[in-house]
Amino acid sequence: MLIREATEKDWPSIWPFFRTIVTAGETFTYPTDLEKDQAQGWWLLEEPNRTVVAVDDTGAVLGTAKMNRNHMGNGSHISSASYMVAPEHSGRGVGRALCEHTLDWAREAGYHAMQFNAVVETNTNAVKLYRSLGFEIIGTLPEGFRHPEHGYVGLHIMHKSLSRALTLRGVPR
């Protein structure tokens, strides 16, 4: 698997699984009726932010991630990222590879932390993945997400320090 910068030429490959994931309404706070052009503008980010795709050896897009500054001004040292994996490629390490890639990007770009603002608590695979990579749930907005099957469920705020200066008994947090 190769992770590379996404281009507008990748959008036709991203859009089908992007639409499937967003329309399902189970994991993203995007409108479920999001139109293709608007979705492209929200997902394919301009520098200094980035969007990448994970591709197989044939060039087929397996998944995608966008990474960006989470806040502006005096909070601009915090990064964020979002991930989508084509359902037919889930469970094969694509999401983990994308997440590790975004963490490397954030460290190299000088961010002090990565924060996810809205991880749906019923998205247990994502929560498990993020925890395995050192993210902590620092809060949950009760009933912050209207899940189509489970009703109102919580939205986790998850955080991982990237700063080497923050240590606990000599172990990076």
XYZ file of C-alpha atoms in Angstrom:
173
model
C 0.000 0.000 0.000
C 1.230 3.453 -0.905
C -0.017 6.669 0.711
C 0.317 9.699 -1.534
C -1.095 13.172 -1.995
C -4.648 13.169 -3.321
C -5.437 15.113 -6.458
C -8.656 16.148 -8.126
C -8.169 13.141 -10.435
C -8.654 10.880 -7.383
C -12.073 12.325 -6.556
C -14.020 10.010 -8.922
C -12.522 7.057 -6.998
C -13.101 8.616 -3.560
C -16.649 9.856 -4.172
C -18.429 6.457 -4.341
C -17.269 5.298 -0.898
C -17.404 8.828 0.511
C -21.080 9.005 -0.539
C -21.803 5.527 0.860
C -20.239 6.367 4.228
C -21.830 9.805 4.552
C -25.262 8.672 3.322
C -25.277 5.870 5.916
C -25.166 8.590 8.570
C -23.362 6.424 11.123
C -19.920 8.004 11.531
C -19.656 11.556 10.159
C -21.472 14.732 11.123
C -21.767 15.696 7.462
C -25.242 16.167 5.959
C -26.368 12.808 4.570
C -27.496 14.464 1.348
C -24.156 16.183 0.705
C -23.658 16.888 -2.992
C -20.589 15.692 -4.890
C -19.068 19.121 -5.602
C -19.558 20.403 -2.071
C -18.142 17.165 -0.644
C -15.059 17.512 -2.825
C -14.479 21.019 -1.511
C -14.803 19.816 2.081
C -12.500 16.806 1.612
C -9.757 17.830 -0.839
C -7.954 20.441 1.240
C -5.446 23.042 0.143
C -2.047 23.583 1.739
C -0.962 23.920 4.435
C -3.605 21.243 5.068
C -3.393 17.963 3.190
C -5.479 15.165 1.770
C -3.968 11.800 0.925
C -5.100 8.518 -0.564
C -3.967 4.996 0.189
C -3.625 3.020 -3.034
C -2.780 -0.580 -3.835
C -0.153 -1.699 -6.351
C -2.641 -1.269 -9.203
C -3.361 2.336 -8.189
C -6.863 1.589 -6.856
C -7.879 3.932 -4.043
C -8.413 1.984 -0.806
C -9.040 4.910 1.514
C -8.341 8.554 2.146
C -7.480 10.961 4.945
C -7.552 14.692 5.345
C -5.410 16.460 7.893
C -5.604 20.021 9.018
C -5.210 22.566 11.766
C -7.994 22.010 14.283
C -8.148 25.592 15.571
C -6.913 29.018 14.511
C -4.961 31.689 16.353
C -3.626 30.683 19.738
C -5.041 27.173 19.252
C -3.352 26.614 15.884
C -0.795 24.225 17.380
C -3.465 21.474 17.513
C -4.043 19.295 14.439
C -6.949 17.125 13.408
C -7.656 14.485 10.792
C -10.507 12.482 9.292
C -10.442 9.111 7.590
C -12.546 7.106 5.170
C -11.810 3.584 4.013
C -13.704 1.998 1.149
C -15.971 -0.589 2.836
C -14.659 -3.412 0.662
C -11.146 -2.707 2.035
C -12.011 -2.361 5.731
C -10.226 -4.609 8.191
C -7.037 -4.711 6.116
C -4.968 -2.068 7.939
C -5.811 0.823 5.618
C -7.278 2.963 8.406
C -4.328 2.290 10.712
C -1.839 3.183 7.970
C -3.705 6.411 7.214
C -3.905 7.343 10.893
C -0.194 6.686 11.425
C 0.540 8.770 8.319
C -1.445 11.731 9.637
C 0.289 11.509 13.020
C 3.681 11.579 11.287
C 2.560 14.567 9.217
C 1.384 16.427 12.318
C 4.657 15.785 14.179
C 6.748 16.853 11.175
C 4.617 19.980 10.758
C 5.301 20.922 14.399
C 1.854 20.380 15.888
C 1.774 19.714 19.634
C -1.261 17.426 19.587
C -3.936 15.849 17.448
C -7.569 16.131 18.453
C -10.646 14.525 16.999
C -13.704 16.638 17.762
C -16.479 14.181 16.970
C -15.847 10.440 17.138
C -19.213 8.714 17.279
C -19.150 6.430 20.334
C -20.842 3.585 18.437
C -18.002 3.657 15.882
C -16.196 1.101 18.028
C -13.636 0.128 15.380
C -12.438 3.726 15.093
C -12.403 4.226 18.873
C -10.399 1.004 19.303
C -7.936 2.020 16.579
C -7.414 5.516 17.974
C -6.919 4.190 21.507
C -4.372 1.655 20.229
C -2.417 4.585 18.773
C -2.407 6.463 22.074
C -5.480 8.685 21.804
C -7.494 9.264 24.951
C -11.163 10.127 25.266
C -11.040 13.468 27.052
C -14.766 14.078 26.992
C -18.034 12.947 25.503
C -20.900 15.127 24.351
C -23.934 13.119 25.507
C -26.472 12.519 22.742
C -24.367 14.679 20.407
C -25.021 12.480 17.379
C -28.298 11.197 15.945
C -27.436 7.684 14.779
C -29.938 6.180 12.287
C -30.050 2.849 14.177
C -29.060 3.598 17.784
C -30.759 6.955 18.222
C -28.959 9.684 20.133
C -25.424 8.598 21.052
C -22.375 10.399 22.377
C -19.632 12.137 20.440
C -16.171 11.552 21.884
C -13.471 14.180 21.848
C -10.210 12.285 21.503
C -6.707 13.664 22.012
C -3.114 12.561 21.593
C -0.135 14.651 22.633
C 2.600 14.876 20.028
C 4.940 17.002 22.099
C 8.046 15.303 23.396
C 8.102 17.874 26.210
C 4.998 16.366 27.805
C 6.075 13.320 29.757
C 4.790 11.273 32.650
C 7.602 9.513 34.534
C 9.757 9.764 31.437
C 7.177 8.179 29.147
C 5.680 10.307 26.362
C 1.970 10.839 26.808
